[in-house]
Each structure stands twice: as C-alpha cells, then as structure tokens.
Amino acid sequence: MKRDSRVRTIRMRESSHKEVSMALPTNMQALRLESFAGPEGLFVREVAIPTPRAGQVLVKMRTAAVNPSDLMFLRGRYGVRREPPTTPGFEGCGVVVAAGSGFGQMLIGRRVACAAQGEFGTWAEYTIASATSCFPLRAAVNDDQGAMMLVNPLTAWAMLDTAQRAGHRGVVINAANSALGRMIIRVAVVRGIPTIAVVRSNTYVAELTALGATQVLVSSDADFGQQLREASERLKVTMAFDAIAGAQTGELLNAMPRGAHVLVYGALSLAPVQVDVGTLLFGQRRVEGFWLSEWIAKYGMRRVVPAMIELQTRLLPAIDTTPIGHYALADAAAGIRAYQDNMGAGKIILQLGS
C-alpha cells in the first residue's frame, strides 16, 4: 500500500534539551486485529497517526513485546477487551515525539518503556500512551529489554513485594520454566527469598536449580503433593504464584501450611479454579487473583517508580531476557503464531523502527 506523503511538523526536544523541528507522516503501518481469531485475525494496515490529548504522549515505537496476555487478547479472552478492528500490544519501547499538555511535555525526546492506553496498542509504528505510563530508560537498558520492561518484570517485582509485605518468607512458583517464572526465581535470589519451582516434567529441573530455585518439583510425580507439603514446611513457604489455575490451585493450597495464600495470575489450564471449600473454611487459607493493572491502580506511582528504578539498576541482570527472534510487521503474524505454538522456547520481539 502506498504510504501517505503528507507530513505534520512537531517540536522535538533532543537529549541536549534543545528543541528542533521534526516532521511526522500523517499515516503509519499498524498490526490490526480484525477478528478474535488469534494470530490468524492479524493484518498489517495503514492507519492515521493519532494526536495526543492532555496527559498523553505520542511514542515512535522501536520494539514491542509479545506476552501470553496478548494471546488471550487476540481471542477476546483477556480482562481488557477492545472490539476489532483494533491494534493489540500491551507494552513496548520507543521515543516520545509529541505530547499533549501537561507532564508529557517533559518526556519529549526521551526513550521510554511504555504501556498501551485505551484503543491504542503498541504493535504499530506509533502509539498513544498516558504520560504516567511511560518510564524513561537508562542507557544500560537496550530496546529489547525496554520492550519487555513492564509486563513481566513489574509483575515479578509486584508479586514478590506483595509476598514480602504480607510477611511470607518464601514462595511456590508453578509454570516455573516460563519467561516470567524464571524471572521471579532470579529476582527472588537477589532478594534472598526461598523458592519452590514447579514444572510438569524433569526436562527443566537441572536448569532451574542452576538458575537459583531452592527446590524444583515435578507436578507429574505420583507423590508431588507430599513433596510439596514437605518442602513448604521445611522452607516455611506460605504463598504461591499460580499461572495455571484449574485443579492445581487447590493442590498448591492444600500442600502449604495453615495461613497459606495463593495468588492466581494466569489460567494456562483454561480451567476454572478448583478449591475444596473446607480448605478455605478450616485451614485459614485463601485464594486471590492478581492483575498487574489493578495493582498499579491501587498503589500508583509510589510503588511503580521505586520498582522501575530497581528493575533498571540492581535487578537488571535478573530480569534480562534474550528474545529468540525478531519480526518486522510484515512477518509479525507468523512470528506470533510460532510463539503461541511453543511459548516455552522463549520470547519474541516485534521490530517496529529504529
């Protein structure tokens, strides 16, 4: 499709804080979801570049991440639902090139990690974001790391912070071989928190042990429940991070001591949470959902800003994830399909600009 040659001029602040004129095209390429059919519903389209309103910024995207939450969104199953046609993508990295009135003016010219806002996703050459959902990146953070800075690292930080603030001494992590599971283990090591990693097979036991997991258990073992009970007692673990849901939520809750708490943050089993009511009534145990968006809304910048500072400094080696592939917009649907078919292989990045 022929690109629109018309341009509009904005004022962009360089790193030296001088203002220079910069011309933007009127239109852009975006990956559009045209039906809730997963990757098969994605098509590259030319759309108008949006204009930021008060409190918003326009980000020229460089890279964007693909997460399990994105795959759920592509099928209309996520907590945030926008009717097609729409541009997906929850996080990415780019440079702020324009801003509406307010705080965003201070971000012009800055490279940022950004979260999508409203109808605007990050799988496009430009996106709109709230100025308060953009976080300037240190030079030590590359564009790939910047694209993956929010969803997984901030979730790992927030859940471990939740556990520590509630007085839990250690945590159980299922789906521990996932990108987020591995990240939680590495961050827990830095913070000195014991972890029990749960996986489905022996394939990842040695690797996760080397990564720093205190103990690795295999959920397909016949005596898994007893192993988890003994490990939880020995390590005084009373909180679990559950990415699977279904029957495993109840297994985790039953195996941990009285006062145990399960945070359910995913549903890889695609099954409802299954918990015996007696466990809740008589074991002083509880189950709670965790959604990063709600955590941010609850605690705001007073927790998010310290988290982002620590993630870009002390915890940067712990959250570093090397993507297994980069895909331009034209090849993005195929890349997302491959990621969907084998999420355990690693993360992919959409390459949107430079």
Short mmCIF file of C-alpha atoms in Angstrom, two decimals:
data_model
loop_
_atom_site.label_atom_id
_atom_site.label_comp_id
_atom_site.label_asym_id
_atom_site.label_seq_id
_atom_site.Cartn_x
_atom_site.Cartn_y
_atom_site.Cartn_z
CA MET A 1 0.00 0.00 0.00
CA LYS A 2 1.36 3.42 -0.90
CA ARG A 3 2.40 5.48 2.08
CA ASP A 4 0.84 8.93 2.63
CA SER A 5 3.49 11.53 1.79
CA ARG A 6 1.87 14.32 3.77
CA VAL A 7 3.66 15.36 6.94
CA ARG A 8 2.98 17.39 10.02
CA THR A 9 5.64 19.27 11.96
CA ILE A 10 6.17 18.95 15.68
CA ARG A 11 8.73 20.29 18.11
CA MET A 12 11.03 17.60 19.48
CA ARG A 13 13.49 18.08 22.33
CA GLU A 14 16.90 16.49 21.82
CA SER A 15 18.86 14.96 24.69
CA SER A 16 20.67 18.30 24.98
CA HIS A 17 17.20 19.82 25.68
CA LYS A 18 17.35 21.96 22.54
CA GLU A 19 14.14 21.97 20.56
CA VAL A 20 14.23 21.06 16.89
CA SER A 21 11.57 20.71 14.24
CA MET A 22 10.60 17.17 13.30
CA ALA A 23 8.22 16.14 10.55
CA LEU A 24 5.88 13.22 11.10
CA PRO A 25 3.98 11.37 8.39
CA THR A 26 0.21 11.53 8.56
CA ASN A 27 -0.24 7.76 8.34
CA MET A 28 1.54 4.73 9.76
CA GLN A 29 1.67 0.96 9.48
CA ALA A 30 -0.04 -0.97 12.27
CA LEU A 31 -0.79 -4.60 13.02
CA ARG A 32 -4.59 -4.70 13.26
CA LEU A 33 -6.74 -7.36 14.87
CA GLU A 34 -9.79 -7.69 12.63
CA SER A 35 -11.43 -10.65 14.38
CA PHE A 36 -10.93 -12.58 17.61
CA ALA A 37 -9.25 -15.42 15.72
CA GLY A 38 -5.82 -15.33 17.34
CA PRO A 39 -2.83 -14.63 15.07
CA GLU A 40 -5.00 -15.51 12.05
CA GLY A 41 -7.01 -12.35 12.73
CA LEU A 42 -3.98 -10.05 12.34
CA PHE A 43 -3.30 -7.91 9.27
CA VAL A 44 -0.94 -5.04 8.51
CA ARG A 45 -2.94 -1.92 7.66
CA GLU A 46 -2.22 1.73 7.04
CA VAL A 47 -3.97 3.96 9.59
CA ALA A 48 -3.80 7.57 10.69
CA ILE A 49 -1.23 8.56 13.28
CA PRO A 50 -3.22 9.68 16.34
CA THR A 51 -2.78 13.01 18.09
CA PRO A 52 -2.06 13.03 21.84
CA ARG A 53 -4.50 14.79 24.13
CA ALA A 54 -3.81 16.36 27.52
CA GLY A 55 -1.85 13.92 29.68
CA GLN A 56 -0.92 11.74 26.69
CA VAL A 57 2.21 11.32 24.57
CA LEU A 58 2.87 10.04 21.07
CA VAL A 59 5.59 7.37 21.02
CA LYS A 60 7.52 6.42 17.89
CA MET A 61 7.86 2.72 18.56
CA ARG A 62 11.11 0.81 18.19
CA THR A 63 10.25 -2.58 19.66
CA ALA A 64 7.25 -4.30 21.21
CA ALA A 65 6.91 -7.47 23.25
CA VAL A 66 4.52 -10.39 22.81
CA ASN A 67 3.18 -11.93 26.02
CA PRO A 68 0.68 -14.66 26.95
CA SER A 69 -1.75 -11.86 27.87
CA ASP A 70 -1.53 -10.66 24.26
CA LEU A 71 -2.50 -14.11 23.01
CA MET A 72 -5.55 -14.06 25.27
CA PHE A 73 -6.45 -10.59 23.98
CA LEU A 74 -6.25 -11.82 20.38
CA ARG A 75 -9.05 -14.28 21.18
CA GLY A 76 -11.18 -11.88 23.21
CA ARG A 77 -10.43 -13.67 26.49
CA TYR A 78 -8.44 -11.04 28.37
CA GLY A 79 -9.66 -8.67 31.10
CA VAL A 80 -9.15 -5.74 28.72
CA ARG A 81 -11.33 -6.24 25.64
CA ARG A 82 -11.48 -3.93 22.64
CA GLU A 83 -13.71 -4.82 19.73
CA PRO A 84 -11.99 -5.33 16.36
CA PRO A 85 -10.66 -3.70 14.37
CA THR A 86 -8.04 -2.59 16.89
CA THR A 87 -4.29 -2.51 17.38
CA PRO A 88 -3.06 -5.03 20.01
CA GLY A 89 0.09 -4.87 22.13
CA PHE A 90 0.35 -4.03 25.82
CA GLU A 91 3.97 -2.87 26.11
CA GLY A 92 6.89 -1.63 24.07
CA CYS A 93 9.84 0.70 23.76
CA GLY A 94 10.17 3.87 21.74
CA VAL A 95 10.88 7.60 21.72
CA VAL A 96 8.34 10.22 22.74
CA VAL A 97 7.94 12.55 19.77
CA ALA A 98 4.91 14.62 20.75
CA ALA A 99 2.75 15.32 23.79
CA GLY A 100 -0.48 16.96 24.79
CA SER A 101 -0.47 19.50 27.56
CA GLY A 102 0.87 18.51 30.95
CA PHE A 103 3.64 16.26 32.27
CA GLY A 104 4.19 14.57 28.91
CA GLN A 105 5.96 17.66 27.58
CA MET A 106 8.90 16.75 29.82
CA LEU A 107 9.22 13.36 28.09
CA ILE A 108 9.62 14.63 24.53
CA GLY A 109 12.81 13.20 23.07
CA ARG A 110 13.16 10.57 25.80
CA ARG A 111 13.41 6.84 25.08
CA VAL A 112 10.82 5.13 27.23
CA ALA A 113 9.19 1.84 28.15
CA CYS A 114 5.50 2.41 27.63
CA ALA A 115 2.18 0.71 28.29
CA ALA A 116 -0.70 0.88 25.84
CA GLN A 117 -3.64 3.12 26.63
CA GLY A 118 -7.26 2.68 25.62
CA GLU A 119 -7.74 1.89 21.94
CA PHE A 120 -4.05 2.30 21.12
CA GLY A 121 -1.78 -0.75 21.17
CA THR A 122 2.00 -0.96 20.82
CA TRP A 123 2.09 -3.18 17.69
CA ALA A 124 2.37 -0.17 15.40
CA GLU A 125 4.90 2.37 14.20
CA TYR A 126 3.41 4.93 16.61
CA THR A 127 1.20 4.67 19.66
CA ILE A 128 -0.52 6.87 22.20
CA ALA A 129 0.27 6.31 25.87
CA SER A 130 -0.53 8.04 29.12
CA ALA A 131 2.43 10.14 30.21
CA THR A 132 2.28 8.41 33.60
CA SER A 133 2.60 5.00 31.88
CA CYS A 134 5.90 5.93 30.22
CA PHE A 135 9.16 5.33 32.05
CA PRO A 136 12.45 6.81 30.83
CA LEU A 137 15.07 4.15 30.17
CA ARG A 138 18.68 4.23 31.28
CA ALA A 139 21.37 3.84 28.61
CA ALA A 140 22.22 0.41 30.05
CA VAL A 141 18.76 -0.86 29.01
CA ASN A 142 18.62 -1.84 25.33
CA ASP A 143 15.50 -1.63 23.17
CA ASP A 144 14.63 -5.31 23.60
CA GLN A 145 14.87 -5.03 27.38
CA GLY A 146 12.85 -1.82 27.22
CA ALA A 147 10.11 -3.54 25.23
CA MET A 148 9.84 -6.23 27.92
CA MET A 149 10.33 -3.95 30.94
CA LEU A 150 6.74 -3.65 32.14
CA VAL A 151 4.54 -6.76 31.96
CA ASN A 152 6.88 -9.49 33.22
CA PRO A 153 9.46 -7.57 35.31
CA LEU A 154 6.88 -5.37 37.00
CA THR A 155 4.65 -8.39 37.67
CA ALA A 156 7.58 -10.28 39.22
CA TRP A 157 8.51 -7.26 41.33
CA ALA A 158 4.92 -6.59 42.41
CA MET A 159 4.09 -10.17 43.39
CA LEU A 160 7.29 -10.64 45.38
CA ASP A 161 6.72 -7.26 47.02
CA THR A 162 3.17 -8.36 47.90
CA ALA A 163 4.51 -11.58 49.45
CA GLN A 164 7.19 -9.83 51.50
CA ARG A 165 4.87 -7.07 52.73
CA ALA A 166 2.41 -9.72 53.92
CA GLY A 167 5.17 -11.49 55.87
CA HIS A 168 5.56 -14.57 53.67
CA ARG A 169 9.08 -15.99 53.87
CA GLY A 170 9.12 -17.98 50.63
CA VAL A 171 7.03 -18.68 47.53
CA VAL A 172 5.94 -21.53 45.28
CA ILE A 173 6.02 -20.79 41.54
CA ASN A 174 4.28 -23.08 39.05
CA ALA A 175 4.89 -22.90 35.28
CA ALA A 176 8.36 -22.08 36.57
CA ASN A 177 10.05 -22.69 33.22
CA SER A 178 8.12 -19.81 31.63
CA ALA A 179 9.83 -16.47 30.99
CA LEU A 180 8.03 -14.92 33.96
CA GLY A 181 8.63 -17.96 36.18
CA ARG A 182 12.35 -17.79 35.53
CA MET A 183 12.35 -14.06 36.17
CA ILE A 184 10.61 -14.49 39.53
CA ILE A 185 13.24 -17.05 40.54
CA ARG A 186 16.12 -14.74 39.59
CA VAL A 187 14.62 -11.71 41.35
CA ALA A 188 13.89 -13.85 44.43
CA VAL A 189 17.54 -14.90 44.52
CA VAL A 190 18.63 -11.25 44.63
CA ARG A 191 16.15 -10.57 47.41
CA GLY A 192 17.06 -13.70 49.37
CA ILE A 193 13.62 -15.30 49.12
CA PRO A 194 13.46 -19.14 49.00
CA THR A 195 11.53 -20.51 46.01
CA ILE A 196 9.91 -23.85 45.20
CA ALA A 197 9.71 -24.13 41.42
CA VAL A 198 7.06 -26.44 39.96
CA VAL A 199 7.34 -27.85 36.44
CA ARG A 200 5.49 -30.57 34.50
CA SER A 201 8.50 -32.73 33.60
CA ASN A 202 12.12 -33.41 34.55
CA THR A 203 13.37 -31.50 31.50
CA TYR A 204 13.93 -28.21 33.34
CA VAL A 205 14.91 -29.42 36.82
CA ALA A 206 18.67 -29.00 36.45
CA GLU A 207 18.32 -25.70 34.59
CA LEU A 208 16.02 -24.10 37.17
CA THR A 209 18.19 -25.39 40.00
CA ALA A 210 21.19 -23.72 38.39
CA LEU A 211 19.11 -20.56 37.98
CA GLY A 212 18.72 -20.39 41.75
CA ALA A 213 15.47 -22.17 42.65
CA THR A 214 15.76 -23.54 46.18
CA GLN A 215 13.93 -26.71 45.17
CA VAL A 216 12.38 -27.90 41.90
CA LEU A 217 9.39 -30.29 41.95
CA VAL A 218 7.72 -32.14 39.10
CA SER A 219 3.93 -31.96 39.22
CA SER A 220 3.51 -35.22 37.28
CA ASP A 221 5.26 -37.23 40.02
CA ALA A 222 2.88 -39.54 41.87
CA ASP A 223 3.90 -38.12 45.24
CA PHE A 224 4.01 -34.46 44.10
CA GLY A 225 1.56 -33.34 46.80
CA GLN A 226 3.62 -34.91 49.57
CA GLN A 227 6.87 -33.48 48.18
CA LEU A 228 5.32 -30.01 48.04
CA ARG A 229 3.96 -30.35 51.57
CA GLU A 230 7.35 -31.34 52.97
CA ALA A 231 9.24 -28.63 51.05
CA SER A 232 6.75 -25.96 52.13
CA GLU A 233 7.06 -26.96 55.77
CA ARG A 234 10.85 -27.08 55.64
CA LEU A 235 11.23 -23.72 53.85
CA LYS A 236 8.29 -22.07 55.66
CA VAL A 237 6.66 -21.25 52.33
CA THR A 238 3.11 -19.92 52.66
CA MET A 239 2.49 -18.15 49.37
CA ALA A 240 2.16 -19.49 45.82
CA PHE A 241 2.10 -17.71 42.47
CA ASP A 242 -0.28 -19.69 40.28
CA ALA A 243 -0.14 -19.27 36.48
CA ILE A 244 -2.12 -22.45 35.74
CA ALA A 245 -5.37 -22.37 37.79
CA GLY A 246 -7.72 -25.36 37.44
CA ALA A 247 -7.04 -28.22 39.82
CA GLN A 248 -3.51 -27.06 40.60
CA THR A 249 -4.76 -24.09 42.61
CA GLY A 250 -6.29 -26.50 45.11
CA GLU A 251 -3.18 -28.69 45.11
CA LEU A 252 -0.98 -25.73 45.98
CA LEU A 253 -3.32 -24.52 48.70
CA ASN A 254 -3.72 -27.96 50.31
CA ALA A 255 0.03 -28.62 50.40
CA MET A 256 1.06 -25.39 52.10
CA PRO A 257 0.74 -24.78 55.88
CA ARG A 258 -2.18 -23.03 57.57
CA GLY A 259 -2.41 -19.38 56.62
CA ALA A 260 -1.30 -20.07 53.06
CA HIS A 261 -2.21 -17.70 50.27
CA VAL A 262 -2.36 -18.40 46.51
CA LEU A 263 -2.12 -15.53 44.02
CA VAL A 264 -3.67 -16.65 40.72
CA TYR A 265 -2.24 -14.55 37.89
CA GLY A 266 -2.88 -16.79 34.88
CA ALA A 267 -5.03 -19.62 33.56
CA LEU A 268 -2.82 -21.74 31.36
CA SER A 269 -5.04 -24.75 32.06
CA LEU A 270 -8.04 -22.81 30.66
CA ALA A 271 -10.00 -24.34 33.55
CA PRO A 272 -11.78 -22.69 36.49
CA VAL A 273 -10.03 -22.58 39.85
CA GLN A 274 -10.82 -25.74 41.83
CA VAL A 275 -10.52 -25.45 45.61
CA ASP A 276 -12.15 -27.56 48.35
CA VAL A 277 -14.28 -25.25 50.46
CA GLY A 278 -13.07 -26.97 53.63
CA THR A 279 -9.54 -25.81 52.87
CA LEU A 280 -10.75 -22.22 52.90
CA LEU A 281 -13.04 -22.51 55.90
CA PHE A 282 -10.88 -24.52 58.28
CA GLY A 283 -7.30 -24.04 57.05
CA GLN A 284 -7.16 -20.25 57.22
CA ARG A 285 -6.08 -20.34 53.59
CA ARG A 286 -7.19 -18.05 50.79
CA VAL A 287 -7.09 -17.60 47.04
CA GLU A 288 -6.84 -14.22 45.36
CA GLY A 289 -6.48 -13.03 41.79
CA PHE A 290 -3.56 -10.84 40.76
CA TRP A 291 -3.77 -8.47 37.80
CA LEU A 292 -0.93 -6.01 37.29
CA SER A 293 -3.27 -3.25 36.07
CA GLU A 294 -5.21 -3.42 39.33
CA TRP A 295 -2.01 -3.42 41.38
CA ILE A 296 -0.84 -0.27 39.58
CA ALA A 297 -4.24 1.38 40.07
CA LYS A 298 -4.12 0.53 43.79
CA TYR A 299 -0.58 1.65 44.59
CA GLY A 300 0.16 4.16 41.84
CA MET A 301 3.49 5.84 41.34
CA ARG A 302 4.52 5.46 44.99
CA ARG A 303 5.25 1.78 44.27
CA VAL A 304 5.72 1.80 40.50
CA VAL A 305 8.51 4.39 40.44
CA PRO A 306 10.71 2.58 43.03
CA ALA A 307 10.04 -0.64 41.15
CA MET A 308 11.16 0.80 37.81
CA ILE A 309 14.30 2.26 39.37
CA GLU A 310 15.26 -1.05 40.96
CA LEU A 311 14.44 -3.01 37.78
CA GLN A 312 16.78 -0.81 35.75
CA THR A 313 19.63 -0.94 38.26
CA ARG A 314 20.11 -3.66 40.89
CA LEU A 315 17.68 -6.12 39.28
CA LEU A 316 18.56 -5.55 35.61
CA PRO A 317 20.71 -8.71 35.32
CA ALA A 318 17.92 -10.72 36.97
CA ILE A 319 15.22 -9.60 34.52
CA ASP A 320 17.33 -9.74 31.35
CA THR A 321 15.63 -11.95 28.78
CA THR A 322 17.18 -12.71 25.39
CA PRO A 323 14.47 -12.99 22.73
CA ILE A 324 14.61 -15.95 20.36
CA GLY A 325 13.50 -13.94 17.35
CA HIS A 326 12.73 -10.51 15.90
CA TYR A 327 9.89 -9.94 13.44
CA ALA A 328 9.04 -6.96 11.27
CA LEU A 329 5.38 -6.00 11.00
CA ALA A 330 5.04 -7.84 7.69
CA ASP A 331 6.09 -11.11 9.36
CA ALA A 332 4.58 -10.45 12.77
CA ALA A 333 1.51 -12.67 12.46
CA ALA A 334 3.68 -15.68 11.56
CA GLY A 335 6.05 -14.92 14.44
CA ILE A 336 3.20 -14.61 16.92
CA ARG A 337 1.76 -17.89 15.66
CA ALA A 338 5.11 -19.61 16.23
CA TYR A 339 5.35 -18.10 19.73
CA GLN A 340 1.83 -19.30 20.52
CA ASP A 341 2.70 -22.84 19.46
CA ASN A 342 5.83 -23.01 21.64
CA MET A 343 5.84 -20.36 24.35
CA GLY A 344 8.37 -22.31 26.38
CA ALA A 345 11.02 -21.70 23.73
CA GLY A 346 11.34 -18.01 24.63
CA LYS A 347 10.08 -14.52 23.88
CA ILE A 348 9.82 -12.78 20.52
CA ILE A 349 10.12 -9.08 19.72
CA LEU A 350 8.33 -7.07 17.05
CA GLN A 351 10.81 -4.74 15.35
CA LEU A 352 8.90 -1.56 14.58
CA GLY A 353 11.54 1.09 13.94
CA SER A 354 14.97 2.38 14.90
#
